[in-house]
Coordinates of C-alpha atoms in Angstrom, one line a residue:
Chain A
X194 CA -21.2 -47.7 -51.8
X195 CA -20.5 -46.1 -48.4
X196 CA -22.7 -43.2 -47.5
X197 CA -19.7 -41.0 -47.2
X198 CA -18.8 -41.6 -50.8
X199 CA -22.3 -40.4 -51.8
X200 CA -21.8 -37.3 -49.8
X201 CA -18.3 -36.6 -51.0
X202 CA -17.9 -33.4 -52.9
X203 CA -15.7 -34.4 -55.8
X204 CA -17.1 -31.7 -58.0
X205 CA -14.6 -28.9 -58.3
X206 CA -17.4 -26.4 -58.2
X207 CA -18.6 -27.9 -54.9
X208 CA -15.2 -27.5 -53.4
X209 CA -14.8 -23.9 -54.4
X210 CA -17.0 -22.5 -51.7
X211 CA -19.3 -19.5 -52.2
X212 CA -22.1 -19.3 -54.7
X213 CA -20.7 -21.9 -57.2
X214 CA -20.7 -24.5 -54.3
X215 CA -24.2 -23.5 -53.5
X216 CA -25.4 -24.1 -57.1
X217 CA -23.3 -27.3 -57.3
X218 CA -24.8 -28.8 -54.1
X219 CA -28.4 -28.0 -55.0
X220 CA -28.1 -29.3 -58.5
X221 CA -26.3 -32.5 -57.6
X222 CA -27.7 -36.0 -57.4
X223 CA -29.3 -37.5 -54.3
X224 CA -28.1 -35.1 -51.5
X225 CA -28.2 -31.4 -51.4
X226 CA -26.8 -31.1 -47.9
X227 CA -23.4 -32.6 -48.2
X228 CA -21.4 -33.5 -45.1
X229 CA -24.5 -33.0 -43.0
X230 CA -26.0 -36.1 -41.3
X231 CA -29.7 -36.4 -42.5
X232 CA -31.0 -36.3 -38.9
X233 CA -29.3 -32.9 -38.5
X234 CA -30.7 -31.6 -41.8
X235 CA -34.2 -32.8 -40.8
X236 CA -33.9 -31.1 -37.4
X237 CA -33.0 -27.9 -39.2
X238 CA -36.0 -28.2 -41.5
X239 CA -38.3 -28.9 -38.5
X240 CA -36.8 -25.8 -36.7
X241 CA -37.5 -23.8 -39.9
X242 CA -41.2 -24.8 -39.7
X243 CA -41.2 -24.0 -36.0
X244 CA -39.8 -20.6 -36.8
X245 CA -42.9 -19.9 -39.0
X246 CA -45.2 -21.0 -36.1
X247 CA -43.6 -18.7 -33.6
X248 CA -43.3 -16.0 -36.3
X249 CA -47.1 -16.2 -36.8
X250 CA -47.7 -15.9 -33.1
X251 CA -45.4 -12.9 -32.7
X252 CA -46.9 -11.3 -35.9
X253 CA -50.5 -11.7 -34.7
X254 CA -49.4 -10.2 -31.3
X255 CA -47.8 -7.3 -33.1
X256 CA -51.0 -6.8 -35.2
X257 CA -53.4 -6.8 -32.2
X258 CA -51.1 -4.5 -30.2
X259 CA -50.8 -2.0 -33.0
X260 CA -54.5 -1.9 -33.8
X261 CA -56.0 -1.6 -30.3
X262 CA -57.2 1.8 -29.2
X263 CA -57.0 0.8 -25.5
X264 CA -53.7 1.4 -23.8
X265 CA -51.4 -1.7 -23.6
X266 CA -50.5 -3.0 -20.1
X267 CA -46.9 -2.2 -19.2
X268 CA -44.9 -5.4 -19.0
X269 CA -42.2 -3.6 -17.1
X270 CA -44.6 -3.1 -14.1
X271 CA -46.6 -6.3 -14.4
X272 CA -43.5 -8.5 -14.3
X273 CA -41.8 -6.5 -11.5
X274 CA -41.0 -8.3 -8.3
X275 CA -40.6 -6.9 -4.8
X276 CA -37.3 -8.1 -3.5
X277 CA -36.2 -6.9 0.0
X278 CA -38.8 -4.2 0.0
X279 CA -37.7 -2.8 -3.3
X280 CA -39.7 -3.1 -6.5
X281 CA -37.4 -4.1 -9.4
X282 CA -39.0 -3.9 -12.9
X283 CA -39.0 -7.0 -15.1
X284 CA -36.5 -8.8 -12.8
X285 CA -38.2 -12.2 -13.1
X286 CA -38.0 -12.2 -16.8
X287 CA -34.3 -11.1 -16.7
X288 CA -33.5 -14.0 -14.4
X289 CA -35.3 -16.4 -16.7
X290 CA -33.3 -15.0 -19.7
X291 CA -30.0 -15.6 -17.9
X292 CA -31.1 -19.1 -16.9
X293 CA -31.9 -20.0 -20.5
X294 CA -28.7 -18.6 -21.8
X295 CA -26.7 -20.5 -19.2
X296 CA -28.5 -23.7 -20.2
X297 CA -27.6 -23.0 -23.8
X298 CA -23.9 -22.7 -22.8
X299 CA -23.9 -26.0 -21.0
X300 CA -25.7 -27.6 -23.9
X301 CA -23.0 -26.4 -26.4
X302 CA -20.4 -27.9 -24.1
X303 CA -22.3 -31.2 -23.8
X304 CA -22.2 -31.5 -27.6
X305 CA -18.5 -30.7 -27.6
X306 CA -17.7 -33.3 -25.0
X307 CA -19.9 -35.8 -26.8
X308 CA -17.8 -35.5 -29.9
X309 CA -14.7 -35.9 -27.8
X310 CA -16.2 -39.1 -26.5
X311 CA -16.1 -37.9 -23.0
X312 CA -19.2 -39.8 -22.0
X313 CA -19.4 -38.8 -18.3
X314 CA -18.9 -35.0 -18.8
X315 CA -21.4 -34.9 -21.7
X316 CA -24.1 -36.7 -19.7
X317 CA -23.6 -34.5 -16.7
X318 CA -23.7 -31.4 -18.8
X319 CA -26.9 -32.6 -20.5
X320 CA -28.5 -33.2 -17.1
X321 CA -27.4 -29.7 -15.9
X322 CA -29.0 -28.3 -19.1
X323 CA -32.2 -30.2 -18.2
X324 CA -32.1 -28.8 -14.7
X325 CA -31.8 -25.2 -15.9
X326 CA -34.7 -25.9 -18.3
X327 CA -36.8 -27.2 -15.5
X328 CA -36.0 -24.1 -13.4
X329 CA -37.1 -22.0 -16.3
X330 CA -40.4 -23.8 -16.6
X331 CA -40.8 -23.6 -12.8
X332 CA -40.4 -19.8 -12.9
X333 CA -42.8 -19.6 -15.8
X334 CA -45.4 -21.5 -13.7
X335 CA -44.8 -19.1 -10.9
X336 CA -45.3 -16.2 -13.3
X337 CA -48.5 -17.6 -14.7
X338 CA -49.9 -18.3 -11.2
X339 CA -49.1 -14.8 -10.1
X340 CA -50.8 -13.3 -13.1
X341 CA -53.9 -15.6 -13.1
X342 CA -54.5 -15.9 -9.4
X343 CA -53.2 -12.6 -7.9
X344 CA -53.8 -10.2 -10.7
X345 CA -56.8 -11.6 -12.5
X346 CA -55.3 -11.7 -16.0
X347 CA -57.4 -13.8 -18.4
X348 CA -57.2 -14.5 -22.1
X349 CA -60.3 -12.4 -22.6
X350 CA -59.4 -9.5 -20.3
X351 CA -57.3 -8.0 -17.5
X352 CA -57.5 -5.1 -15.1
X353 CA -54.6 -3.2 -16.7
X354 CA -55.8 -2.4 -20.2
X355 CA -56.1 -4.0 -23.6
X356 CA -57.8 -7.3 -23.5
X357 CA -55.5 -8.8 -26.1
X358 CA -52.6 -8.7 -23.6
X359 CA -53.8 -11.9 -21.9
X360 CA -54.5 -13.9 -25.0
X361 CA -51.1 -13.0 -26.6
X362 CA -49.2 -13.6 -23.4
X363 CA -50.7 -17.0 -22.7
X364 CA -50.5 -18.2 -26.3
X365 CA -46.9 -17.1 -26.9
X366 CA -45.3 -18.0 -23.5
X367 CA -47.4 -21.1 -23.2
X368 CA -46.2 -22.5 -26.5
X369 CA -42.6 -21.6 -25.7
X370 CA -42.9 -23.2 -22.3
X371 CA -44.3 -26.3 -23.9
X372 CA -41.2 -26.4 -26.1
X373 CA -39.0 -26.1 -23.1
X374 CA -40.8 -28.8 -21.3
X375 CA -40.5 -31.2 -24.2
X376 CA -36.8 -30.3 -24.5
X377 CA -36.2 -31.1 -20.8
X378 CA -37.8 -34.6 -21.4
X379 CA -35.6 -35.3 -24.4
X380 CA -32.5 -34.0 -22.7
X381 CA -33.0 -36.6 -19.9
X382 CA -33.5 -39.3 -22.5
X383 CA -30.4 -38.3 -24.4
X384 CA -28.4 -38.0 -21.2
X385 CA -29.4 -41.5 -20.2
X386 CA -28.3 -42.8 -23.6
X387 CA -24.9 -41.0 -23.4
X388 CA -24.4 -42.2 -19.8
X389 CA -25.1 -45.8 -20.8
X390 CA -22.6 -45.6 -23.7
X391 CA -25.2 -46.1 -26.4
X392 CA -23.4 -43.8 -28.8
X393 CA -20.0 -45.6 -28.2
X394 CA -21.5 -49.0 -28.7
X395 CA -23.7 -47.9 -31.5
X396 CA -26.7 -49.4 -29.7
X397 CA -29.8 -49.2 -31.8
X398 CA -32.5 -46.8 -30.7
X399 CA -35.7 -48.2 -29.2
X400 CA -37.9 -46.2 -31.6
X401 CA -36.0 -45.7 -34.8
X402 CA -33.7 -48.8 -34.7
X403 CA -30.9 -46.7 -36.0
X404 CA -27.4 -47.0 -34.7
X405 CA -26.6 -44.6 -32.0
X406 CA -24.2 -41.8 -33.0
X407 CA -22.9 -38.8 -31.0
X408 CA -24.6 -36.6 -33.7
X409 CA -27.8 -37.2 -31.7
X410 CA -26.4 -34.9 -29.0
X411 CA -25.7 -32.2 -31.5
X412 CA -29.3 -32.6 -33.0
X413 CA -30.6 -32.3 -29.4
X414 CA -28.5 -29.2 -29.0
X415 CA -30.0 -27.6 -32.2
X416 CA -33.4 -28.0 -30.7
X417 CA -32.4 -26.6 -27.3
X418 CA -30.6 -23.6 -28.8
X419 CA -33.6 -22.9 -30.9
X420 CA -35.8 -22.7 -27.8
X421 CA -33.3 -20.2 -26.4
X422 CA -33.4 -18.3 -29.8
X423 CA -37.2 -18.0 -29.7
X424 CA -36.9 -16.6 -26.1
X425 CA -34.5 -13.9 -27.4
X426 CA -37.3 -12.7 -29.7
X427 CA -40.1 -13.1 -27.1
X428 CA -38.0 -11.2 -24.6
X429 CA -37.3 -8.3 -27.0
X430 CA -40.8 -7.9 -28.6
X431 CA -43.1 -8.9 -25.8
X432 CA -41.4 -7.9 -22.6
X433 CA -39.3 -4.9 -23.7
X434 CA -41.7 -3.3 -26.3
Chain B
X170 CA -5.7 -20.6 -26.7
X171 CA -7.2 -23.3 -28.8
X172 CA -4.3 -25.6 -28.4
X173 CA -4.2 -25.1 -24.7
X174 CA -7.8 -26.0 -24.5
X175 CA -7.3 -29.1 -26.5
X176 CA -4.3 -30.2 -24.4
X177 CA -6.1 -29.8 -21.1
X178 CA -9.0 -31.8 -22.5
X179 CA -6.6 -34.6 -23.5
X180 CA -8.4 -35.0 -26.7
X181 CA -7.7 -38.4 -28.2
X182 CA -7.7 -37.2 -31.8
X183 CA -6.5 -33.7 -32.8
X184 CA -8.8 -32.4 -35.5
X185 CA -8.6 -29.1 -37.3
X186 CA -11.3 -26.6 -36.3
X187 CA -12.3 -26.1 -39.9
X188 CA -13.2 -28.9 -42.1
X189 CA -12.2 -26.8 -45.1
X190 CA -8.6 -26.7 -44.0
X191 CA -8.1 -30.4 -43.8
X192 CA -10.2 -33.2 -45.1
X193 CA -12.0 -34.9 -42.2
X194 CA -11.6 -38.6 -41.6
X195 CA -14.5 -40.6 -43.2
X196 CA -16.0 -41.6 -39.8
X197 CA -15.9 -38.0 -38.7
X198 CA -18.1 -36.7 -41.5
X199 CA -20.4 -33.9 -40.5
X200 CA -19.0 -33.6 -36.9
X201 CA -18.6 -30.2 -35.4
X202 CA -15.5 -30.1 -33.3
X203 CA -14.3 -26.7 -31.9
X204 CA -12.4 -25.5 -29.0
X205 CA -14.3 -25.0 -25.7
X206 CA -12.9 -21.4 -25.5
X207 CA -15.2 -20.1 -28.2
X208 CA -18.3 -21.3 -26.4
X209 CA -17.3 -19.5 -23.3
X210 CA -16.6 -16.3 -25.2
X211 CA -20.1 -16.4 -26.9
X212 CA -21.7 -17.3 -23.6
X213 CA -20.1 -14.3 -22.0
X214 CA -21.2 -12.0 -24.9
X215 CA -24.8 -13.3 -24.6
X216 CA -24.8 -12.5 -20.9
X217 CA -23.5 -8.9 -21.6
X218 CA -26.0 -8.3 -24.4
X219 CA -28.9 -9.6 -22.2
X220 CA -27.8 -7.3 -19.4
X221 CA -27.7 -4.4 -21.8
X222 CA -31.2 -5.1 -23.1
X223 CA -32.5 -5.4 -19.6
X224 CA -30.9 -2.0 -18.7
X225 CA -32.7 -0.4 -21.6
X226 CA -35.9 -1.2 -19.7
X227 CA -34.4 -0.4 -16.3
X228 CA -33.4 3.1 -17.2
X229 CA -36.7 3.7 -19.0
X230 CA -35.2 4.7 -22.3
X231 CA -38.1 5.6 -24.6
X232 CA -38.8 6.4 -28.3
X233 CA -36.8 5.4 -31.3
X234 CA -33.6 5.0 -29.2
X235 CA -35.4 2.2 -27.2
X236 CA -36.5 0.5 -30.3
X237 CA -33.1 0.7 -32.0
X238 CA -31.3 -0.7 -28.9
X239 CA -33.8 -3.5 -28.3
X240 CA -33.7 -4.7 -31.9
X241 CA -29.9 -4.4 -32.2
X242 CA -29.3 -6.5 -29.1
X243 CA -32.0 -9.0 -30.2
X244 CA -30.4 -9.5 -33.6
X245 CA -26.9 -9.7 -32.2
X246 CA -28.0 -12.4 -29.7
X247 CA -29.9 -14.3 -32.3
X248 CA -27.0 -14.2 -34.6
X249 CA -24.5 -15.4 -32.1
X250 CA -26.7 -18.3 -31.0
X251 CA -27.3 -19.4 -34.6
X252 CA -23.8 -18.9 -35.9
X253 CA -21.7 -20.4 -33.1
X254 CA -24.0 -22.5 -30.7
X255 CA -25.9 -24.0 -33.7
X256 CA -22.6 -24.2 -35.7
X257 CA -24.1 -22.4 -38.7
X258 CA -20.8 -20.6 -39.7
X259 CA -19.2 -23.9 -40.2
X260 CA -21.9 -25.4 -42.4
X261 CA -21.9 -25.4 -46.2
X262 CA -23.6 -22.5 -48.0
X263 CA -26.3 -24.9 -49.3
X264 CA -27.7 -25.5 -45.8
X265 CA -27.1 -21.9 -44.6
X266 CA -29.2 -20.4 -47.4
X267 CA -31.9 -23.1 -47.2
X268 CA -32.5 -22.3 -43.5
X269 CA -31.8 -18.6 -43.2
X270 CA -33.5 -17.1 -46.3
X271 CA -37.1 -18.3 -45.7
X272 CA -37.4 -16.7 -42.3
X273 CA -36.2 -13.4 -43.9
X274 CA -39.1 -13.5 -46.3
X275 CA -41.4 -13.4 -43.2
X276 CA -40.4 -9.7 -43.1
X277 CA -42.7 -9.1 -46.1
X278 CA -45.5 -10.6 -44.0
X279 CA -44.5 -8.2 -41.1
X280 CA -44.7 -5.2 -43.5
X281 CA -48.2 -6.3 -44.7
X282 CA -49.5 -6.6 -41.2
X283 CA -48.1 -3.2 -40.2
X284 CA -50.2 -1.7 -42.9
X285 CA -53.2 -3.8 -41.9
X286 CA -52.9 -2.9 -38.2
X287 CA -52.5 0.8 -39.0
X288 CA -55.6 0.7 -41.1
X289 CA -57.6 -1.1 -38.4
X290 CA -56.4 1.4 -35.8
X291 CA -57.5 4.3 -37.9
X292 CA -60.9 2.9 -38.6
X293 CA -61.4 2.0 -34.9
X294 CA -60.5 5.6 -34.0
X295 CA -62.9 6.9 -36.7
X296 CA -66.0 4.8 -35.8
X297 CA -65.6 3.7 -32.2
X298 CA -63.9 6.6 -30.5
X299 CA -65.9 7.9 -27.5
X300 CA -64.4 11.3 -27.7
X301 CA -66.4 14.5 -28.2

């Protein structure tokens, strides 16, 4: 039996949409996530677990910030940059945010062109996404250097106020930056596969030995958008609080 | 708009934007194919919302208004990314609920930690304050 037959939703309940389809899908045999390639479903499950990891980081940050009796350092001033003799608050973080959003846009279009089997455009857009990601990591390295070398921020203390600022900052942005770096690496790998036509020729992957499909680009996209999504939360609760 | 985008792209196969409207071809199972236009719109919206949340800090808005604005812009941005860029609005309800409900339960954890942090703060004030 073809896999598509297994996944087909012949049950009238499943076709109805809404709550009955939810119940029918979850109580059916073999596959709960119909019409979803399993690689994509598994990426979603991974992202869910990653959500909990980042959720715990942000929660612990919230807890230490609310419970300290020492004033919290002002992110608005710490992350200000002096451009052309004028001190602009939080400008570096704003630029990083725009870069990451732009990379998310190019990623979404890479997925779209991939499904249209426009190999060249998809690969180029993936590389552009990787480039924006690398720019983001570069700016983060600049930010860390400025904080550690010039301003003496350490995980156990800093000259501005509450000691927990350093540990929260390095833990949260470090883990996010690591996710971006891994994403850039995989973007380059997927771009190479798209460029070479692996997904047109269904060439088997070197690690999984599965036939190459353009859904790999969408799965890559899910991860990349998630990295952007986490940054939205970090930007709001760490930098703007 | 959507048709124009498809024509300029010279798409080999014209597919409906929603799988629910027309049954997809067997080989196209699970593929997410939408017009380019919607990505540009969402992209623009994300830029505008990010600018707004930056301006909240730039103009030093304080108090509850700051909190409301920051959280509203955050949730709108997160929603747009998950719904459109991650194609969640076009997925089946079984996947949507499986992925979106568990993170919502984290809010219970948040509430617990707010109480805990308040308690720690008050005991620190009580026993460690250096005031007169």
